[in-house]
GROMACS .gro file of C-alpha atoms in nm:
model
  281
    1MET     CA    1   3.774 -17.934 -15.054
    2SER     CA    2   4.080 -17.796 -14.958
    3ARG     CA    3   4.375 -18.045 -14.852
    4LEU     CA    4   4.553 -18.027 -14.523
    5SER     CA    5   4.919 -18.031 -14.576
    6VAL     CA    6   5.149 -18.307 -14.422
    7ASN     CA    7   5.406 -18.109 -14.225
    8LYS     CA    8   5.756 -18.266 -14.168
    9THR     CA    9   5.898 -18.355 -13.849
   10TYR     CA   10   6.250 -18.331 -13.901
   11LYS     CA   11   6.441 -18.562 -13.737
   12LEU     CA   12   6.798 -18.595 -13.543
   13TYR     CA   13   7.103 -18.699 -13.728
   14ILE     CA   14   7.334 -18.960 -13.582
   15GLY     CA   15   7.602 -19.149 -13.705
   16GLY     CA   16   7.486 -19.099 -14.051
   17ALA     CA   17   7.112 -19.168 -13.995
   18PHE     CA   18   6.824 -18.980 -13.921
   19PRO     CA   19   6.673 -19.115 -13.590
   20ARG     CA   20   6.364 -18.960 -13.420
   21SER     CA   21   6.467 -18.854 -13.043
   22GLU     CA   22   6.431 -19.147 -12.818
   23SER     CA   23   6.242 -18.967 -12.594
   24GLY     CA   24   5.937 -18.903 -12.883
   25ARG     CA   25   5.974 -18.544 -12.822
   26SER     CA   26   5.944 -18.258 -13.082
   27TYR     CA   27   5.874 -17.910 -13.073
   28PRO     CA   28   5.725 -17.607 -13.365
   29VAL     CA   29   5.930 -17.461 -13.540
   30THR     CA   30   5.764 -17.087 -13.625
   31SER     CA   31   5.883 -16.831 -13.878
   32ALA     CA   32   5.989 -16.458 -13.774
   33LYS     CA   33   5.608 -16.379 -13.830
   34GLY     CA   34   5.515 -16.653 -13.585
   35GLU     CA   35   5.350 -16.873 -13.876
   36PHE     CA   36   5.422 -17.251 -13.807
   37LEU     CA   37   5.684 -17.420 -14.032
   38ALA     CA   38   5.754 -17.767 -13.895
   39ASN     CA   39   5.796 -17.954 -13.603
   40ALA     CA   40   6.153 -18.029 -13.494
   41SER     CA   41   6.291 -18.315 -13.262
   42ARG     CA   42   6.354 -18.213 -12.906
   43ALA     CA   43   6.680 -18.428 -12.843
   44SER     CA   44   6.737 -18.575 -12.475
   45ARG     CA   45   7.074 -18.628 -12.311
   46LYS     CA   46   7.057 -18.990 -12.426
   47ASP     CA   47   7.065 -18.899 -12.788
   48ALA     CA   48   7.381 -18.657 -12.684
   49ARG     CA   49   7.531 -18.976 -12.561
   50ASP     CA   50   7.466 -19.160 -12.887
   51ALA     CA   51   7.579 -18.911 -13.085
   52VAL     CA   52   7.927 -18.857 -12.871
   53VAL     CA   53   7.980 -19.276 -12.932
   54ALA     CA   54   7.872 -19.218 -13.309
   55ALA     CA   55   8.154 -18.936 -13.322
   56ARG     CA   56   8.420 -19.151 -13.132
   57LYS     CA   57   8.344 -19.429 -13.347
   58ALA     CA   58   8.422 -19.248 -13.671
   59PHE     CA   59   8.749 -19.074 -13.527
   60PRO     CA   60   8.985 -19.326 -13.612
   61GLY     CA   61   8.904 -19.328 -14.007
   62TRP     CA   62   8.844 -18.961 -14.002
   63SER     CA   63   9.155 -18.830 -13.859
   64GLY     CA   64   9.342 -19.092 -14.045
   65ALA     CA   65   9.224 -19.004 -14.404
   66THR     CA   66   9.435 -18.779 -14.594
   67PRO     CA   67   9.406 -18.428 -14.560
   68TYR     CA   68   9.337 -18.376 -14.928
   69ASN     CA   69   9.057 -18.658 -14.887
   70ARG     CA   70   8.873 -18.479 -14.629
   71GLY     CA   71   8.933 -18.143 -14.836
   72GLN     CA   72   8.757 -18.330 -15.129
   73ILE     CA   73   8.470 -18.423 -14.925
   74LEU     CA   74   8.418 -18.067 -14.795
   75TYR     CA   75   8.417 -17.941 -15.158
   76ARG     CA   76   8.161 -18.216 -15.236
   77VAL     CA   77   7.927 -18.091 -14.950
   78ALA     CA   78   7.975 -17.747 -15.091
   79GLU     CA   79   7.878 -17.875 -15.452
   80MET     CA   80   7.559 -18.065 -15.329
   81LEU     CA   81   7.480 -17.731 -15.102
   82GLU     CA   82   7.510 -17.504 -15.421
   83GLY     CA   83   7.263 -17.778 -15.638
   84ARG     CA   84   7.014 -17.728 -15.353
   85ARG     CA   85   7.036 -17.339 -15.338
   86ALA     CA   86   6.697 -17.253 -15.387
   87GLN     CA   87   6.563 -17.522 -15.122
   88PHE     CA   88   6.804 -17.383 -14.859
   89ALA     CA   89   6.688 -16.994 -14.928
   90GLU     CA   90   6.342 -17.064 -14.868
   91GLU     CA   91   6.402 -17.235 -14.551
   92LEU     CA   92   6.592 -16.959 -14.432
   93GLY     CA   93   6.309 -16.699 -14.535
   94GLY     CA   94   6.333 -16.310 -14.529
   95GLY     CA   95   6.450 -16.153 -14.862
   96LYS     CA   96   6.478 -16.372 -15.124
   97ARG     CA   97   6.804 -16.208 -15.262
   98ALA     CA   98   6.942 -16.182 -14.911
   99ALA     CA   99   6.866 -16.581 -14.840
  100LEU     CA  100   7.047 -16.642 -15.152
  101GLU     CA  101   7.349 -16.476 -15.057
  102GLN     CA  102   7.400 -16.623 -14.771
  103VAL     CA  103   7.352 -16.956 -14.896
  104ASP     CA  104   7.623 -16.841 -15.159
  105ALA     CA  105   7.840 -16.732 -14.851
  106ALA     CA  106   7.803 -17.068 -14.686
  107VAL     CA  107   7.884 -17.241 -15.033
  108ASP     CA  108   8.227 -17.040 -15.047
  109ARG     CA  109   8.290 -17.088 -14.687
  110LEU     CA  110   8.307 -17.474 -14.747
  111VAL     CA  111   8.536 -17.419 -15.026
  112TRP     CA  112   8.768 -17.176 -14.838
  113TYR     CA  113   8.809 -17.443 -14.538
  114ALA     CA  114   8.855 -17.743 -14.802
  115GLY     CA  115   9.147 -17.547 -14.953
  116TRP     CA  116   9.325 -17.540 -14.591
  117SER     CA  117   9.278 -17.913 -14.557
  118ASP     CA  118   9.662 -18.004 -14.679
  119LYS     CA  119   9.799 -17.663 -14.578
  120ILE     CA  120   9.704 -17.633 -14.223
  121ALA     CA  121   9.997 -17.866 -14.098
  122SER     CA  122  10.253 -17.687 -14.308
  123VAL     CA  123  10.139 -17.354 -14.147
  124HIS     CA  124  10.065 -17.432 -13.804
  125GLY     CA  125  10.354 -17.716 -13.809
  126ALA     CA  126  10.732 -17.622 -13.752
  127ALA     CA  127  11.082 -17.722 -13.777
  128ASN     CA  128  11.219 -17.627 -13.415
  129PRO     CA  129  11.600 -17.486 -13.394
  130VAL     CA  130  11.761 -17.695 -13.115
  131ALA     CA  131  12.136 -17.730 -12.979
  132GLY     CA  132  12.207 -18.096 -13.085
  133PRO     CA  133  12.269 -18.331 -13.311
  134TYR     CA  134  11.869 -18.362 -13.376
  135PHE     CA  135  11.591 -18.296 -13.605
  136ASN     CA  136  11.288 -18.150 -13.383
  137LEU     CA  137  10.961 -18.118 -13.554
  138SER     CA  138  10.612 -18.011 -13.420
  139THR     CA  139  10.313 -18.104 -13.605
  140PRO     CA  140   9.946 -18.050 -13.545
  141GLU     CA  141   9.710 -18.356 -13.490
  142PRO     CA  142   9.329 -18.363 -13.430
  143THR     CA  143   9.192 -18.322 -13.057
  144GLY     CA  144   8.888 -18.597 -13.107
  145VAL     CA  145   8.518 -18.536 -13.049
  146VAL     CA  146   8.432 -18.175 -13.021
  147ALA     CA  147   8.094 -18.058 -12.915
  148VAL     CA  148   7.958 -17.768 -13.076
  149VAL     CA  149   7.677 -17.543 -12.988
  150ALA     CA  150   7.584 -17.339 -13.337
  151PRO     CA  151   7.535 -17.015 -13.344
  152ALA     CA  152   7.189 -16.825 -13.388
  153ASP     CA  153   7.282 -16.796 -13.742
  154PRO     CA  154   7.123 -17.077 -13.882
  155LEU     CA  155   7.320 -17.169 -14.237
  156LEU     CA  156   7.655 -16.944 -14.262
  157GLY     CA  157   7.730 -16.923 -13.875
  158LEU     CA  158   7.643 -17.287 -13.880
  159VAL     CA  159   7.887 -17.386 -14.193
  160SER     CA  160   8.104 -17.148 -14.011
  161VAL     CA  161   8.149 -17.336 -13.683
  162VAL     CA  162   8.161 -17.699 -13.859
  163ALA     CA  163   8.377 -17.684 -14.113
  164PRO     CA  164   8.691 -17.580 -13.909
  165VAL     CA  165   8.648 -17.877 -13.650
  166ILE     CA  166   8.597 -18.150 -13.929
  167VAL     CA  167   8.845 -18.035 -14.180
  168THR     CA  168   9.132 -18.075 -13.969
  169GLY     CA  169   9.029 -18.440 -13.866
  170ASN     CA  170   8.795 -18.394 -13.553
  171THR     CA  171   8.455 -18.511 -13.539
  172CYS     CA  172   8.196 -18.326 -13.389
  173VAL     CA  173   7.845 -18.325 -13.202
  174VAL     CA  174   7.625 -17.997 -13.283
  175VAL     CA  175   7.378 -17.828 -13.101
  176ALA     CA  176   7.180 -17.672 -13.370
  177SER     CA  177   7.001 -17.279 -13.384
  178GLU     CA  178   6.722 -17.368 -13.114
  179PRO     CA  179   6.473 -17.135 -13.290
  180ALA     CA  180   6.600 -17.183 -13.636
  181PRO     CA  181   6.683 -17.561 -13.648
  182LEU     CA  182   6.545 -17.621 -14.038
  183ALA     CA  183   6.843 -17.535 -14.212
  184ALA     CA  184   7.041 -17.739 -14.005
  185ILE     CA  185   6.875 -18.056 -14.060
  186THR     CA  186   6.860 -18.000 -14.447
  187LEU     CA  187   7.238 -17.953 -14.429
  188ALA     CA  188   7.233 -18.294 -14.239
  189GLU     CA  189   7.061 -18.429 -14.557
  190VAL     CA  190   7.315 -18.267 -14.766
  191LEU     CA  191   7.580 -18.426 -14.564
  192ALA     CA  192   7.437 -18.773 -14.577
  193THR     CA  193   7.490 -18.752 -14.951
  194SER     CA  194   7.833 -18.584 -14.989
  195ASP     CA  195   8.087 -18.913 -14.908
  196LEU     CA  196   8.089 -18.796 -14.581
  197PRO     CA  197   8.137 -19.100 -14.324
  198GLY     CA  198   7.862 -19.155 -14.100
  199GLY     CA  199   7.935 -18.997 -13.733
  200VAL     CA  200   8.191 -18.722 -13.837
  201VAL     CA  201   7.910 -18.467 -13.793
  202ASN     CA  202   7.596 -18.560 -13.543
  203LEU     CA  203   7.337 -18.287 -13.525
  204LEU     CA  204   7.098 -18.225 -13.271
  205THR     CA  205   6.805 -18.013 -13.265
  206GLY     CA  206   6.640 -17.925 -12.955
  207ARG     CA  207   6.666 -17.723 -12.606
  208GLN     CA  208   7.051 -17.547 -12.562
  209ALA     CA  209   7.014 -17.537 -12.219
  210GLU     CA  210   6.907 -17.919 -12.191
  211LEU     CA  211   7.190 -18.048 -12.418
  212ALA     CA  212   7.506 -17.841 -12.387
  213PRO     CA  213   7.550 -17.914 -12.013
  214TRP     CA  214   7.586 -18.308 -12.060
  215LEU     CA  215   7.792 -18.244 -12.355
  216SER     CA  216   8.016 -18.025 -12.142
  217ALA     CA  217   8.037 -18.305 -11.871
  218HIS     CA  218   8.086 -18.565 -12.097
  219MET     CA  219   8.422 -18.754 -12.056
  220ASP     CA  220   8.451 -18.859 -12.370
  221VAL     CA  221   8.436 -18.507 -12.548
  222ASN     CA  222   8.761 -18.358 -12.601
  223GLY     CA  223   8.681 -18.008 -12.711
  224LEU     CA  224   8.374 -17.743 -12.649
  225ASP     CA  225   8.289 -17.451 -12.870
  226LEU     CA  226   8.024 -17.259 -12.703
  227THR     CA  227   7.981 -16.991 -12.963
  228GLY     CA  228   7.615 -17.023 -12.964
  229VAL     CA  229   7.549 -16.969 -12.598
  230ALA     CA  230   7.399 -16.647 -12.542
  231ASP     CA  231   7.340 -16.700 -12.163
  232ALA     CA  232   7.641 -16.595 -11.960
  233ASP     CA  233   7.534 -16.838 -11.654
  234LEU     CA  234   7.487 -17.110 -11.876
  235ALA     CA  235   7.809 -17.050 -12.067
  236LEU     CA  236   7.989 -17.045 -11.713
  237SER     CA  237   7.844 -17.359 -11.596
  238CYS     CA  238   7.957 -17.539 -11.916
  239GLU     CA  239   8.312 -17.415 -11.915
  240GLN     CA  240   8.319 -17.534 -11.533
  241ALA     CA  241   8.175 -17.889 -11.651
  242ALA     CA  242   8.452 -17.924 -11.939
  243ALA     CA  243   8.709 -17.882 -11.688
  244GLU     CA  244   8.668 -18.181 -11.548
  245ASN     CA  245   8.847 -18.347 -11.797
  246LEU     CA  246   9.041 -18.042 -11.952
  247LYS     CA  247   8.860 -17.975 -12.272
  248ARG     CA  248   8.988 -17.738 -12.499
  249VAL     CA  249   8.693 -17.460 -12.461
  250LEU     CA  250   8.617 -17.190 -12.722
  251ARG     CA  251   8.421 -16.933 -12.536
  252PRO     CA  252   8.145 -16.729 -12.666
  253VAL     CA  253   8.223 -16.455 -12.894
  254GLN     CA  254   8.009 -16.200 -13.100
  255GLU     CA  255   8.144 -16.272 -13.455
  256ASP     CA  256   8.041 -16.130 -13.798
  257TRP     CA  257   8.031 -16.463 -14.033
  258THR     CA  258   8.059 -16.247 -14.317
  259ALA     CA  259   8.417 -16.143 -14.248
  260ASP     CA  260   8.770 -16.344 -14.327
  261PRO     CA  261   8.759 -16.632 -14.092
  262GLY     CA  262   9.097 -16.684 -14.060
  263ILE     CA  263   9.247 -16.984 -13.918
  264GLY     CA  264   9.189 -16.942 -13.546
  265ARG     CA  265   8.904 -17.205 -13.555
  266MET     CA  266   9.137 -17.449 -13.702
  267THR     CA  267   9.407 -17.440 -13.487
  268ARG     CA  268   9.163 -17.416 -13.149
  269PHE     CA  269   9.101 -17.814 -13.170
  270LEU     CA  270   9.449 -17.917 -13.257
  271GLU     CA  271   9.707 -18.076 -13.058
  272THR     CA  272  10.070 -18.017 -13.107
  273LYS     CA  273  10.314 -18.321 -13.134
  274THR     CA  274  10.661 -18.259 -13.106
  275VAL     CA  275  10.913 -18.564 -13.207
  276TRP     CA  276  11.284 -18.577 -13.173
  277HIS     CA  277  11.492 -18.757 -13.423
  278PRO     CA  278  11.868 -18.806 -13.463
  279ILE     CA  279  12.064 -18.635 -13.753
  280GLY     CA  280  12.242 -18.893 -13.925
  281ILE     CA  281  12.059 -19.214 -13.820
   0.00000   0.00000   0.00000
């Protein structure tokens, strides 16, 4: 007799734990050929609120860590991702060679951002010339909790939007790609074993149209990355909701995730603090 395989139900990742959705809902994830792959939890707005609470709780410790330490942790994430290279390639599907290349690109992207952890302040900060006996110094500081709607690219795109947010000291709540969430949840398993404090990254799977508006309107969210929102009307409504507490908003744009990322995504969710200090005191 042939046995039935036990299909995995992928859970959410909130506060360093893997809870099921409080609604008890899930949805089937299929391959490009329509074959059933697994069930993924369908997060509710209550799950989104719980994720924001976890991100806010983790923010003081993560933003207070040294930039060098944050870089070390991102590098550790890259190491762990490299160690599960074959598994990620299998979940990405398509040609094996192309999938492995995408995993390698995601690892390289993490290492690249890890290297910026203790350098972005030097590049983005400044000593400002003033007409008076003062030092005037501008330094970047993290915005706070950032909600991210991940792009359809299930791994490289996901890493490319999450890494710049957290390497600068922010914490985040991420809505994974709706049709292809498996790589995102597997990445959460990597994060959970990579010295990353619980709550720094919180990952939700489910309906983008259901979760994005609530995160956009949440008054304890300080930044909003709408990169993965393909529906123009949804993007507009989210941006309007975000204006209620003056969130920093990154509008959806088409991007080549294999291109040089630059530092724009890191500086987008930084605030600039300027300090005046008398000379000679």
